Amino acid sequence: MAENTWIEEGLAIYRQTQTSRVWWVRMRICKQEVRLSLKVQDKAEAYKKALKLKGSYELAAEQGMELNILKTRLSVVIEKVIANITGAQNKSDNTKVIVRVLNSISEGYGKTDTSKIDNQFLIDYYNAISFNDTLLTNTNFAWRLIIEYLADYKLNDKNLRIPKKVETKQKKRRDHFEKTEKELILSSIDSFIEASGNYKTRQIRHVLKAVIHFMLLSGVRPGEEIFGIRLEDITVSKVAYDYEVLVNITKGKTEKRLGREIRVSSDILPIFEELCELKFGVGLNEARKRYKRRHLFFVQYEGKPETKPALNDPFSKLIGYVQSISDVEIKDNHNFTPYSLRHTYITEKLLNSKAKISEIALHCGTSVEMIEGTYQHILSRMVHDNLESDRLTDEERAMKEYRIYSS
């Protein structure tokens, strides 16, 4: 190694051999020596770059970054960004969503050297993803946090900018189950459960059965809204000749508004009873007393803690099973997922109930604007039908309502 040219205490530049043209830097950070190629041949430029690099490393060390790994790796920066936003006193209501987006970026691009991220990198990143409006907004926010961190700690000098023109997916019509399809699914699910010889698979399918019935009667969202329900969130009261069933939804999109309480048809009670007998060996009322903190729609295998089941794959298999045993074809071009159960509930309420759109929106934890935008094809047919209803006979009106629902 050639002789060092000391810039200040703990910082020097040098050439590796007498004939080498490229300058290197050696610096002492937190009692550790770091040596890196500056990739420049001009001494004055190497001098400036070494000073800047040392400042960056000192800032990184203050943040707890390890110097024996690649300090500028994007995954390390994202960890620090997540720690900053989750540890803030005034956390955003959207913090959990932004953390998921940041983790997604880290999974795909975590090994990227942040000093090499440029605006073309960002353009390529955005072009590789199919965005809807919400995902685009959250992704932009996540990248702004990353870019601000890189600038604050001098880990990137590329003057990064989020791309301005990003195409978003057009909103698709939400698929719902037609009346015959819904009836077929409900009548086939018991045989679908028994068709499996695997104990764990049957357990998941039993939970799927309860989820399907509950979503069709309540319109709640699959995922956190469903899986967040504990036995203590269910209240059953005797009212005249029926039962009033209230369920408190505490998780999911309405969590930030302290949840919402919904009323569900008492038709759900036999389903809840069956699930409680299967999981706890007692009926619903007794289960609510003994196991009030337990999650209703979780599964639990012997000797293991209860867990949230993955239902997308069992749901797809159920649809395939129904098609295999029935002459009624569930349309192949429909993109049916568990969310279709929520769309079915909302569609039925729009077509068949006297509830106002605002009441449906409040019950389902959404907005009037969202329903009007998403279910415009249903609403427009309702308007057309109402305009013609005065000159239709009762039989003709019933046939027209069935045609609208089935289309």
mmCIF file of C-alpha atoms in Angstrom:
data_model
loop_
_atom_site.group_PDB
_atom_site.id
_atom_site.type_symbol
_atom_site.label_atom_id
_atom_site.label_comp_id
_atom_site.label_asym_id
_atom_site.label_seq_id
_atom_site.Cartn_x
_atom_site.Cartn_y
_atom_site.Cartn_z
ATOM 1 C CA MET A 1 0.000 0.000 0.000
ATOM 2 C CA ALA A 2 1.257 3.467 -0.861
ATOM 3 C CA GLU A 3 1.723 6.155 1.784
ATOM 4 C CA ASN A 4 -1.439 7.630 3.361
ATOM 5 C CA THR A 5 -2.472 11.213 2.716
ATOM 6 C CA TRP A 6 -4.093 12.212 5.983
ATOM 7 C CA ILE A 7 -7.044 14.595 5.749
ATOM 8 C CA GLU A 8 -7.858 14.706 9.447
ATOM 9 C CA GLU A 9 -7.560 12.432 12.438
ATOM 10 C CA GLY A 10 -9.067 9.059 11.561
ATOM 11 C CA LEU A 11 -9.405 9.842 7.846
ATOM 12 C CA ALA A 12 -6.917 9.319 5.036
ATOM 13 C CA ILE A 13 -6.851 8.664 1.305
ATOM 14 C CA TYR A 14 -4.335 6.438 -0.440
ATOM 15 C CA ARG A 15 -3.521 4.417 -3.533
ATOM 16 C CA GLN A 16 -3.136 0.686 -3.051
ATOM 17 C CA THR A 17 0.122 0.510 -5.031
ATOM 18 C CA GLN A 18 2.640 2.961 -6.454
ATOM 19 C CA THR A 19 1.250 2.350 -9.944
ATOM 20 C CA SER A 20 -2.460 2.411 -8.989
ATOM 21 C CA ARG A 21 -4.464 5.387 -10.204
ATOM 22 C CA VAL A 22 -7.667 4.899 -8.148
ATOM 23 C CA TRP A 23 -7.880 6.498 -4.717
ATOM 24 C CA TRP A 24 -9.117 4.642 -1.646
ATOM 25 C CA VAL A 25 -10.231 5.896 1.738
ATOM 26 C CA ARG A 26 -9.458 4.537 5.198
ATOM 27 C CA MET A 27 -11.395 5.921 8.127
ATOM 28 C CA ARG A 28 -12.000 5.046 11.739
ATOM 29 C CA ILE A 29 -15.667 4.973 12.773
ATOM 30 C CA CYS A 30 -16.693 3.893 16.269
ATOM 31 C CA LYS A 31 -13.292 2.256 16.807
ATOM 32 C CA GLN A 32 -13.670 0.258 13.596
ATOM 33 C CA GLU A 33 -11.529 0.791 10.523
ATOM 34 C CA VAL A 34 -13.337 0.982 7.193
ATOM 35 C CA ARG A 35 -11.565 0.873 3.814
ATOM 36 C CA LEU A 36 -13.367 1.550 0.552
ATOM 37 C CA SER A 37 -12.533 2.403 -3.023
ATOM 38 C CA LEU A 38 -13.484 5.989 -3.906
ATOM 39 C CA LYS A 39 -13.505 5.052 -7.615
ATOM 40 C CA VAL A 40 -11.907 8.349 -8.655
ATOM 41 C CA GLN A 41 -8.433 9.177 -9.957
ATOM 42 C CA ASP A 42 -8.311 12.904 -9.177
ATOM 43 C CA LYS A 43 -6.813 13.608 -5.749
ATOM 44 C CA ALA A 44 -8.907 16.722 -5.047
ATOM 45 C CA GLU A 45 -12.106 14.853 -5.906
ATOM 46 C CA ALA A 46 -10.999 11.946 -3.707
ATOM 47 C CA TYR A 47 -10.370 14.403 -0.852
ATOM 48 C CA LYS A 48 -13.930 15.800 -1.052
ATOM 49 C CA LYS A 49 -15.521 12.379 -1.487
ATOM 50 C CA ALA A 50 -13.682 10.974 1.532
ATOM 51 C CA LEU A 51 -14.927 13.780 3.779
ATOM 52 C CA LYS A 52 -18.488 13.281 2.581
ATOM 53 C CA LEU A 53 -18.285 9.511 2.971
ATOM 54 C CA LYS A 54 -17.012 9.770 6.537
ATOM 55 C CA GLY A 55 -19.881 12.092 7.452
ATOM 56 C CA SER A 56 -22.363 9.593 6.030
ATOM 57 C CA TYR A 57 -20.836 6.705 7.950
ATOM 58 C CA GLU A 58 -20.806 8.655 11.197
ATOM 59 C CA LEU A 59 -24.489 9.455 10.801
ATOM 60 C CA ALA A 60 -25.206 5.822 9.961
ATOM 61 C CA ALA A 61 -23.264 4.685 13.039
ATOM 62 C CA GLU A 62 -25.337 7.040 15.207
ATOM 63 C CA GLN A 63 -28.422 5.201 13.941
ATOM 64 C CA GLY A 64 -26.956 1.884 15.065
ATOM 65 C CA MET A 65 -26.058 0.513 11.638
ATOM 66 C CA GLU A 66 -23.422 -2.217 11.683
ATOM 67 C CA LEU A 67 -20.216 -1.283 9.883
ATOM 68 C CA ASN A 68 -19.228 -4.851 9.106
ATOM 69 C CA ILE A 69 -22.129 -5.224 6.635
ATOM 70 C CA LEU A 70 -23.191 -3.208 3.654
ATOM 71 C CA LYS A 71 -24.236 -0.068 5.480
ATOM 72 C CA THR A 72 -26.163 1.445 2.595
ATOM 73 C CA ARG A 73 -28.350 -1.607 1.928
ATOM 74 C CA LEU A 74 -31.961 -0.513 1.378
ATOM 75 C CA SER A 75 -33.329 -3.101 3.824
ATOM 76 C CA VAL A 76 -31.295 -1.509 6.651
ATOM 77 C CA VAL A 77 -32.636 1.952 5.812
ATOM 78 C CA ILE A 78 -36.215 0.638 5.696
ATOM 79 C CA GLU A 79 -35.775 -0.922 9.152
ATOM 80 C CA LYS A 80 -34.787 2.504 10.493
ATOM 81 C CA VAL A 81 -37.692 4.223 8.729
ATOM 82 C CA ILE A 82 -40.154 1.700 10.202
ATOM 83 C CA ALA A 83 -38.657 2.197 13.665
ATOM 84 C CA ASN A 84 -39.073 5.963 13.284
ATOM 85 C CA ILE A 85 -42.738 5.909 12.253
ATOM 86 C CA THR A 86 -43.857 3.171 14.658
ATOM 87 C CA GLY A 87 -42.059 4.825 17.563
ATOM 88 C CA ALA A 88 -43.464 8.292 16.918
ATOM 89 C CA GLN A 89 -45.823 9.729 19.535
ATOM 90 C CA ASN A 90 -48.274 11.028 16.936
ATOM 91 C CA LYS A 91 -48.564 7.947 14.758
ATOM 92 C CA SER A 92 -50.660 8.194 11.610
ATOM 93 C CA ASP A 93 -53.874 6.163 11.392
ATOM 94 C CA ASN A 94 -52.330 4.647 8.261
ATOM 95 C CA THR A 95 -49.054 3.576 9.897
ATOM 96 C CA LYS A 96 -49.751 -0.173 9.685
ATOM 97 C CA VAL A 97 -50.475 0.072 5.973
ATOM 98 C CA ILE A 98 -47.308 2.087 5.297
ATOM 99 C CA VAL A 99 -45.259 -0.460 7.254
ATOM 100 C CA ARG A 100 -46.652 -3.239 5.028
ATOM 101 C CA VAL A 101 -45.680 -1.275 1.910
ATOM 102 C CA LEU A 102 -42.185 -0.623 3.289
ATOM 103 C CA ASN A 103 -41.730 -4.315 4.091
ATOM 104 C CA SER A 104 -42.871 -5.180 0.579
ATOM 105 C CA ILE A 105 -40.220 -2.844 -0.887
ATOM 106 C CA SER A 106 -37.603 -4.399 1.385
ATOM 107 C CA GLU A 107 -38.537 -7.950 0.351
ATOM 108 C CA GLY A 108 -38.065 -7.167 -3.328
ATOM 109 C CA TYR A 109 -35.237 -4.637 -3.283
ATOM 110 C CA GLY A 110 -33.677 -4.847 0.190
ATOM 111 C CA LYS A 111 -30.214 -5.805 -1.078
ATOM 112 C CA THR A 112 -29.981 -2.710 -3.284
ATOM 113 C CA ASP A 113 -27.152 -0.305 -2.444
ATOM 114 C CA THR A 114 -28.920 2.951 -1.630
ATOM 115 C CA SER A 115 -26.103 5.009 -3.127
ATOM 116 C CA LYS A 116 -26.957 3.465 -6.500
ATOM 117 C CA ILE A 117 -30.669 4.247 -6.391
ATOM 118 C CA ASP A 118 -31.466 6.878 -9.011
ATOM 119 C CA ASN A 119 -34.597 8.246 -10.645
ATOM 120 C CA GLN A 120 -34.525 5.567 -13.334
ATOM 121 C CA PHE A 121 -34.554 2.947 -10.560
ATOM 122 C CA LEU A 122 -37.733 4.539 -9.181
ATOM 123 C CA ILE A 123 -39.339 4.685 -12.638
ATOM 124 C CA ASP A 124 -38.564 0.993 -13.205
ATOM 125 C CA TYR A 125 -39.923 0.134 -9.743
ATOM 126 C CA TYR A 126 -43.224 1.912 -10.363
ATOM 127 C CA ASN A 127 -43.567 0.446 -13.878
ATOM 128 C CA ALA A 128 -43.190 -3.071 -12.458
ATOM 129 C CA ILE A 129 -46.230 -2.769 -10.181
ATOM 130 C CA SER A 130 -49.921 -2.686 -11.034
ATOM 131 C CA PHE A 131 -51.331 0.088 -8.866
ATOM 132 C CA ASN A 132 -54.789 1.049 -7.768
ATOM 133 C CA ASP A 133 -55.321 4.549 -6.392
ATOM 134 C CA THR A 134 -54.941 3.533 -2.742
ATOM 135 C CA LEU A 135 -51.804 1.462 -3.265
ATOM 136 C CA LEU A 136 -50.232 4.270 -5.303
ATOM 137 C CA THR A 137 -50.892 6.821 -2.561
ATOM 138 C CA ASN A 138 -49.424 4.574 0.133
ATOM 139 C CA THR A 139 -46.412 3.645 -2.015
ATOM 140 C CA ASN A 140 -45.669 7.304 -2.725
ATOM 141 C CA PHE A 141 -45.764 8.040 1.011
ATOM 142 C CA ALA A 142 -43.451 5.106 1.783
ATOM 143 C CA TRP A 143 -40.882 6.177 -0.797
ATOM 144 C CA ARG A 144 -40.983 9.778 0.436
ATOM 145 C CA LEU A 145 -39.999 8.503 3.885
ATOM 146 C CA ILE A 146 -37.134 6.501 2.380
ATOM 147 C CA ILE A 147 -35.934 9.409 0.237
ATOM 148 C CA GLU A 148 -36.051 11.806 3.183
ATOM 149 C CA TYR A 149 -34.001 9.386 5.282
ATOM 150 C CA LEU A 150 -31.418 8.935 2.519
ATOM 151 C CA ALA A 151 -31.089 12.705 2.188
ATOM 152 C CA ASP A 152 -30.942 13.378 5.939
ATOM 153 C CA TYR A 153 -28.126 10.870 6.440
ATOM 154 C CA LYS A 154 -26.368 11.638 3.155
ATOM 155 C CA LEU A 155 -26.684 8.093 1.862
ATOM 156 C CA ASN A 156 -27.706 9.180 -1.625
ATOM 157 C CA ASP A 157 -26.958 12.321 -3.644
ATOM 158 C CA LYS A 158 -29.052 11.624 -6.742
ATOM 159 C CA ASN A 159 -31.802 14.220 -6.071
ATOM 160 C CA LEU A 160 -34.454 11.493 -6.083
ATOM 161 C CA ARG A 161 -37.983 12.283 -7.230
ATOM 162 C CA ILE A 162 -41.091 10.093 -7.187
ATOM 163 C CA PRO A 163 -42.376 9.578 -10.758
ATOM 164 C CA LYS A 164 -45.257 11.911 -11.550
ATOM 165 C CA LYS A 165 -47.049 9.926 -14.242
ATOM 166 C CA VAL A 166 -48.016 6.485 -12.962
ATOM 167 C CA GLU A 167 -50.873 4.545 -14.519
ATOM 168 C CA THR A 168 -53.398 3.012 -12.147
ATOM 169 C CA LYS A 169 -55.713 0.110 -12.775
ATOM 170 C CA GLN A 170 -59.226 0.982 -13.790
ATOM 171 C CA LYS A 171 -61.782 -0.022 -11.198
ATOM 172 C CA LYS A 172 -63.293 -3.393 -12.018
ATOM 173 C CA ARG A 173 -66.859 -4.316 -11.460
ATOM 174 C CA ARG A 174 -67.135 -6.199 -8.200
ATOM 175 C CA ASP A 175 -68.284 -9.779 -8.762
ATOM 176 C CA HIS A 176 -71.132 -11.041 -6.622
ATOM 177 C CA PHE A 177 -72.803 -14.419 -6.483
ATOM 178 C CA GLU A 178 -76.076 -14.849 -8.274
ATOM 179 C CA LYS A 179 -78.953 -16.295 -6.276
ATOM 180 C CA THR A 180 -78.602 -19.820 -7.700
ATOM 181 C CA GLU A 181 -74.828 -19.757 -7.172
ATOM 182 C CA LYS A 182 -75.180 -18.653 -3.562
ATOM 183 C CA GLU A 183 -77.768 -21.331 -2.795
ATOM 184 C CA LEU A 184 -75.609 -23.976 -4.433
ATOM 185 C CA ILE A 185 -72.533 -23.018 -2.394
ATOM 186 C CA LEU A 186 -74.469 -23.057 0.881
ATOM 187 C CA SER A 187 -76.040 -26.438 0.108
ATOM 188 C CA SER A 188 -72.726 -28.015 -0.942
ATOM 189 C CA ILE A 189 -70.381 -26.885 1.794
ATOM 190 C CA ASP A 190 -71.167 -29.698 4.246
ATOM 191 C CA SER A 191 -70.274 -32.366 1.690
ATOM 192 C CA PHE A 192 -67.180 -30.317 0.811
ATOM 193 C CA ILE A 193 -66.099 -30.539 4.447
ATOM 194 C CA GLU A 194 -66.654 -34.298 4.615
ATOM 195 C CA ALA A 195 -64.848 -34.831 1.296
ATOM 196 C CA SER A 196 -61.516 -34.286 3.042
ATOM 197 C CA GLY A 197 -59.954 -37.084 5.071
ATOM 198 C CA ASN A 198 -57.480 -34.745 6.727
ATOM 199 C CA TYR A 199 -58.371 -33.496 10.218
ATOM 200 C CA LYS A 200 -56.700 -30.099 9.861
ATOM 201 C CA THR A 201 -58.265 -29.512 6.461
ATOM 202 C CA ARG A 202 -61.725 -30.290 7.838
ATOM 203 C CA GLN A 203 -61.132 -27.852 10.708
ATOM 204 C CA ILE A 204 -60.314 -25.065 8.254
ATOM 205 C CA ARG A 205 -63.318 -25.931 6.102
ATOM 206 C CA HIS A 206 -65.616 -25.780 9.130
ATOM 207 C CA VAL A 207 -64.328 -22.266 9.829
ATOM 208 C CA LEU A 208 -64.764 -21.400 6.138
ATOM 209 C CA LYS A 209 -68.404 -22.512 6.356
ATOM 210 C CA ALA A 210 -69.019 -20.182 9.314
ATOM 211 C CA VAL A 211 -67.204 -17.303 7.600
ATOM 212 C CA ILE A 212 -69.286 -17.703 4.432
ATOM 213 C CA HIS A 213 -72.581 -17.702 6.326
ATOM 214 C CA PHE A 214 -71.518 -14.775 8.505
ATOM 215 C CA MET A 215 -70.320 -12.635 5.597
ATOM 216 C CA LEU A 216 -73.472 -13.275 3.571
ATOM 217 C CA LEU A 217 -75.563 -12.189 6.581
ATOM 218 C CA SER A 218 -73.397 -9.249 7.673
ATOM 219 C CA GLY A 219 -71.389 -7.895 4.736
ATOM 220 C CA VAL A 220 -68.206 -7.538 6.819
ATOM 221 C CA ARG A 221 -64.823 -7.593 5.120
ATOM 222 C CA PRO A 222 -62.766 -10.788 5.006
ATOM 223 C CA GLY A 223 -59.426 -10.627 6.749
ATOM 224 C CA GLU A 224 -58.946 -8.495 9.844
ATOM 225 C CA GLU A 225 -62.628 -7.643 10.353
ATOM 226 C CA ILE A 226 -63.534 -11.331 10.443
ATOM 227 C CA PHE A 227 -60.501 -12.644 12.295
ATOM 228 C CA GLY A 228 -60.558 -9.854 14.858
ATOM 229 C CA ILE A 229 -63.905 -11.043 16.256
ATOM 230 C CA ARG A 230 -63.641 -12.562 19.726
ATOM 231 C CA LEU A 231 -66.424 -14.333 21.592
ATOM 232 C CA GLU A 232 -66.771 -11.319 23.897
ATOM 233 C CA ASP A 233 -67.659 -9.189 20.829
ATOM 234 C CA ILE A 234 -70.910 -11.144 20.323
ATOM 235 C CA THR A 235 -74.075 -10.243 22.212
ATOM 236 C CA VAL A 236 -77.290 -12.277 21.965
ATOM 237 C CA SER A 237 -80.548 -10.968 23.466
ATOM 238 C CA LYS A 238 -84.098 -12.310 23.412
ATOM 239 C CA VAL A 239 -86.412 -9.877 21.635
ATOM 240 C CA ALA A 240 -90.126 -10.777 21.343
ATOM 241 C CA TYR A 241 -90.224 -13.995 19.271
ATOM 242 C CA ASP A 242 -86.671 -13.741 17.970
ATOM 243 C CA TYR A 243 -83.096 -13.095 19.059
ATOM 244 C CA GLU A 244 -81.089 -9.932 18.498
ATOM 245 C CA VAL A 245 -77.471 -10.675 17.533
ATOM 246 C CA LEU A 246 -74.999 -7.802 17.816
ATOM 247 C CA VAL A 247 -71.364 -8.135 16.786
ATOM 248 C CA ASN A 248 -68.714 -5.558 17.589
ATOM 249 C CA ILE A 249 -66.206 -5.163 14.740
ATOM 250 C CA THR A 250 -62.993 -3.895 16.318
ATOM 251 C CA LYS A 251 -60.327 -4.618 13.689
ATOM 252 C CA GLY A 252 -59.723 -3.764 10.074
ATOM 253 C CA LYS A 253 -60.448 -0.525 8.258
ATOM 254 C CA THR A 254 -62.821 0.839 10.900
ATOM 255 C CA GLU A 255 -60.435 0.100 13.778
ATOM 256 C CA LYS A 256 -59.200 3.707 13.789
ATOM 257 C CA ARG A 257 -62.810 4.855 14.377
ATOM 258 C CA LEU A 258 -63.082 2.610 17.450
ATOM 259 C CA GLY A 259 -64.862 -0.062 15.455
ATOM 260 C CA ARG A 260 -68.570 -0.431 14.767
ATOM 261 C CA GLU A 261 -71.411 -2.534 16.132
ATOM 262 C CA ILE A 262 -73.565 -4.354 13.606
ATOM 263 C CA ARG A 263 -76.791 -6.270 13.895
ATOM 264 C CA VAL A 264 -76.894 -9.679 12.212
ATOM 265 C CA SER A 265 -79.857 -11.922 11.442
ATOM 266 C CA SER A 266 -80.519 -14.588 14.068
ATOM 267 C CA ASP A 267 -80.081 -17.104 11.224
ATOM 268 C CA ILE A 268 -76.384 -16.984 12.136
ATOM 269 C CA LEU A 269 -76.951 -18.519 15.590
ATOM 270 C CA PRO A 270 -77.030 -22.208 14.495
ATOM 271 C CA ILE A 271 -73.764 -21.609 12.604
ATOM 272 C CA PHE A 272 -72.128 -20.028 15.663
ATOM 273 C CA GLU A 273 -73.427 -22.867 17.851
ATOM 274 C CA GLU A 274 -71.997 -25.495 15.518
ATOM 275 C CA LEU A 275 -68.600 -23.791 15.371
ATOM 276 C CA CYS A 276 -68.406 -23.396 19.162
ATOM 277 C CA GLU A 277 -69.313 -27.048 19.689
ATOM 278 C CA LEU A 278 -66.575 -28.033 17.277
ATOM 279 C CA LYS A 279 -63.891 -25.748 18.760
ATOM 280 C CA PHE A 280 -64.739 -25.611 22.458
ATOM 281 C CA GLY A 281 -67.045 -28.565 23.054
ATOM 282 C CA VAL A 282 -69.822 -26.247 24.347
ATOM 283 C CA GLY A 283 -72.511 -24.016 22.852
ATOM 284 C CA LEU A 284 -72.191 -20.317 22.098
ATOM 285 C CA ASN A 285 -73.467 -18.986 25.426
ATOM 286 C CA GLU A 286 -71.204 -21.201 27.495
ATOM 287 C CA ALA A 287 -68.246 -20.501 25.207
ATOM 288 C CA ARG A 288 -68.769 -16.764 25.646
ATOM 289 C CA LYS A 289 -68.569 -17.215 29.424
ATOM 290 C CA ARG A 290 -65.537 -19.499 29.498
ATOM 291 C CA TYR A 291 -63.503 -18.331 26.522
ATOM 292 C CA LYS A 292 -64.560 -14.728 25.938
ATOM 293 C CA ARG A 293 -61.089 -13.622 24.750
ATOM 294 C CA ARG A 294 -60.791 -16.414 22.173
ATOM 295 C CA HIS A 295 -61.148 -15.637 18.460
ATOM 296 C CA LEU A 296 -64.265 -17.180 16.971
ATOM 297 C CA PHE A 297 -62.867 -17.755 13.482
ATOM 298 C CA PHE A 298 -59.372 -18.977 14.403
ATOM 299 C CA VAL A 299 -58.410 -22.648 14.234
ATOM 300 C CA GLN A 300 -56.635 -24.575 16.957
ATOM 301 C CA TYR A 301 -54.973 -27.956 16.756
ATOM 302 C CA GLU A 302 -54.216 -30.124 19.754
ATOM 303 C CA GLY A 303 -51.358 -28.764 21.833
ATOM 304 C CA LYS A 304 -50.846 -25.656 19.700
ATOM 305 C CA PRO A 305 -52.014 -22.028 20.081
ATOM 306 C CA GLU A 306 -54.942 -20.816 18.011
ATOM 307 C CA THR A 307 -54.011 -19.382 14.623
ATOM 308 C CA LYS A 308 -55.608 -17.412 11.844
ATOM 309 C CA PRO A 309 -56.462 -19.760 8.940
ATOM 310 C CA ALA A 310 -55.680 -18.923 5.318
ATOM 311 C CA LEU A 311 -59.041 -19.153 3.541
ATOM 312 C CA ASN A 312 -58.376 -18.031 -0.054
ATOM 313 C CA ASP A 313 -57.183 -21.438 -1.237
ATOM 314 C CA PRO A 314 -59.959 -23.431 0.535
ATOM 315 C CA PHE A 315 -62.495 -20.967 -0.888
ATOM 316 C CA SER A 316 -61.184 -21.500 -4.439
ATOM 317 C CA LYS A 317 -61.320 -25.264 -3.914
ATOM 318 C CA LEU A 318 -64.916 -24.936 -2.703
ATOM 319 C CA ILE A 319 -65.888 -23.116 -5.907
ATOM 320 C CA GLY A 320 -64.194 -25.840 -7.949
ATOM 321 C CA TYR A 321 -65.933 -28.525 -5.901
ATOM 322 C CA VAL A 322 -69.347 -26.922 -6.430
ATOM 323 C CA GLN A 323 -68.779 -26.791 -10.174
ATOM 324 C CA SER A 324 -67.704 -30.447 -10.222
ATOM 325 C CA ILE A 325 -70.856 -31.764 -8.539
ATOM 326 C CA SER A 326 -73.460 -29.494 -10.088
ATOM 327 C CA ASP A 327 -75.035 -28.826 -13.436
ATOM 328 C CA VAL A 328 -75.177 -25.124 -12.550
ATOM 329 C CA GLU A 329 -72.064 -23.429 -13.894
ATOM 330 C CA ILE A 330 -70.424 -20.710 -11.840
ATOM 331 C CA LYS A 331 -69.167 -18.330 -14.493
ATOM 332 C CA ASP A 332 -65.506 -18.927 -15.257
ATOM 333 C CA ASN A 333 -64.875 -15.268 -16.084
ATOM 334 C CA HIS A 334 -65.829 -14.190 -12.564
ATOM 335 C CA ASN A 335 -62.981 -13.442 -10.235
ATOM 336 C CA PHE A 336 -64.553 -14.907 -7.114
ATOM 337 C CA THR A 337 -62.738 -14.504 -3.802
ATOM 338 C CA PRO A 338 -64.015 -14.335 -0.203
ATOM 339 C CA TYR A 339 -64.552 -10.608 -0.844
ATOM 340 C CA SER A 340 -67.297 -11.611 -3.301
ATOM 341 C CA LEU A 341 -69.407 -12.566 -0.277
ATOM 342 C CA ARG A 342 -69.346 -8.935 0.891
ATOM 343 C CA HIS A 343 -70.260 -7.765 -2.612
ATOM 344 C CA THR A 344 -73.143 -10.218 -2.630
ATOM 345 C CA TYR A 345 -74.468 -8.839 0.661
ATOM 346 C CA ILE A 346 -74.256 -5.215 -0.517
ATOM 347 C CA THR A 347 -75.819 -6.075 -3.893
ATOM 348 C CA GLU A 348 -78.735 -7.855 -2.209
ATOM 349 C CA LYS A 349 -79.324 -4.946 0.163
ATOM 350 C CA LEU A 350 -79.305 -2.447 -2.698
ATOM 351 C CA LEU A 351 -81.768 -4.500 -4.714
ATOM 352 C CA ASN A 352 -84.032 -6.046 -2.116
ATOM 353 C CA SER A 353 -84.111 -3.908 1.029
ATOM 354 C CA LYS A 354 -85.623 -0.552 1.853
ATOM 355 C CA ALA A 355 -82.396 0.603 3.491
ATOM 356 C CA LYS A 356 -80.852 3.837 2.270
ATOM 357 C CA ILE A 357 -77.407 3.753 0.730
ATOM 358 C CA SER A 358 -76.127 5.760 3.698
ATOM 359 C CA GLU A 359 -77.452 3.080 6.083
ATOM 360 C CA ILE A 360 -75.833 0.272 4.083
ATOM 361 C CA ALA A 361 -72.560 2.226 4.034
ATOM 362 C CA LEU A 362 -72.654 2.772 7.800
ATOM 363 C CA HIS A 363 -73.371 -0.900 8.469
ATOM 364 C CA CYS A 364 -70.581 -2.063 6.132
ATOM 365 C CA GLY A 365 -68.015 0.443 7.369
ATOM 366 C CA THR A 366 -67.639 2.247 4.064
ATOM 367 C CA SER A 367 -68.823 5.477 2.436
ATOM 368 C CA VAL A 368 -71.779 6.406 0.255
ATOM 369 C CA GLU A 369 -69.306 7.563 -2.392
ATOM 370 C CA MET A 370 -67.587 4.167 -2.423
ATOM 371 C CA ILE A 371 -70.880 2.308 -2.851
ATOM 372 C CA GLU A 372 -72.089 4.687 -5.559
ATOM 373 C CA GLY A 373 -68.808 4.321 -7.439
ATOM 374 C CA THR A 374 -68.335 0.579 -7.027
ATOM 375 C CA TYR A 375 -71.937 -0.539 -7.531
ATOM 376 C CA GLN A 376 -72.913 1.960 -10.207
ATOM 377 C CA HIS A 377 -74.007 -0.866 -12.538
ATOM 378 C CA ILE A 378 -76.486 -2.067 -9.889
ATOM 379 C CA LEU A 379 -77.748 1.417 -9.026
ATOM 380 C CA SER A 380 -78.318 2.377 -12.649
ATOM 381 C CA ARG A 381 -80.455 -0.713 -13.206
ATOM 382 C CA MET A 382 -82.410 0.049 -10.040
ATOM 383 C CA VAL A 383 -83.197 3.535 -11.336
ATOM 384 C CA HIS A 384 -84.281 2.151 -14.708
ATOM 385 C CA ASP A 385 -86.481 -0.426 -13.003
ATOM 386 C CA ASN A 386 -88.070 2.148 -10.699
ATOM 387 C CA LEU A 387 -88.912 4.383 -13.646
ATOM 388 C CA GLU A 388 -90.780 1.554 -15.350
ATOM 389 C CA SER A 389 -92.287 -0.116 -12.265
ATOM 390 C CA ASP A 390 -95.552 1.895 -12.346
ATOM 391 C CA ARG A 391 -96.658 0.249 -15.577
ATOM 392 C CA LEU A 392 -95.669 -3.326 -14.714
ATOM 393 C CA THR A 393 -97.881 -6.027 -13.243
ATOM 394 C CA ASP A 394 -96.789 -7.683 -9.997
ATOM 395 C CA GLU A 395 -95.664 -10.784 -11.916
ATOM 396 C CA GLU A 396 -93.715 -8.710 -14.448
ATOM 397 C CA ARG A 397 -92.095 -6.679 -11.654
ATOM 398 C CA ALA A 398 -90.990 -9.858 -9.848
ATOM 399 C CA MET A 399 -89.480 -11.257 -13.034
ATOM 400 C CA LYS A 400 -87.656 -7.994 -13.714
ATOM 401 C CA GLU A 401 -86.181 -7.888 -10.175
ATOM 402 C CA TYR A 402 -84.911 -11.444 -10.620
ATOM 403 C CA ARG A 403 -83.346 -10.568 -13.997
ATOM 404 C CA ILE A 404 -81.539 -7.551 -12.528
ATOM 405 C CA TYR A 405 -80.219 -9.553 -9.600
ATOM 406 C CA SER A 406 -79.067 -12.450 -11.784
ATOM 407 C CA SER A 407 -77.182 -10.350 -14.349
#
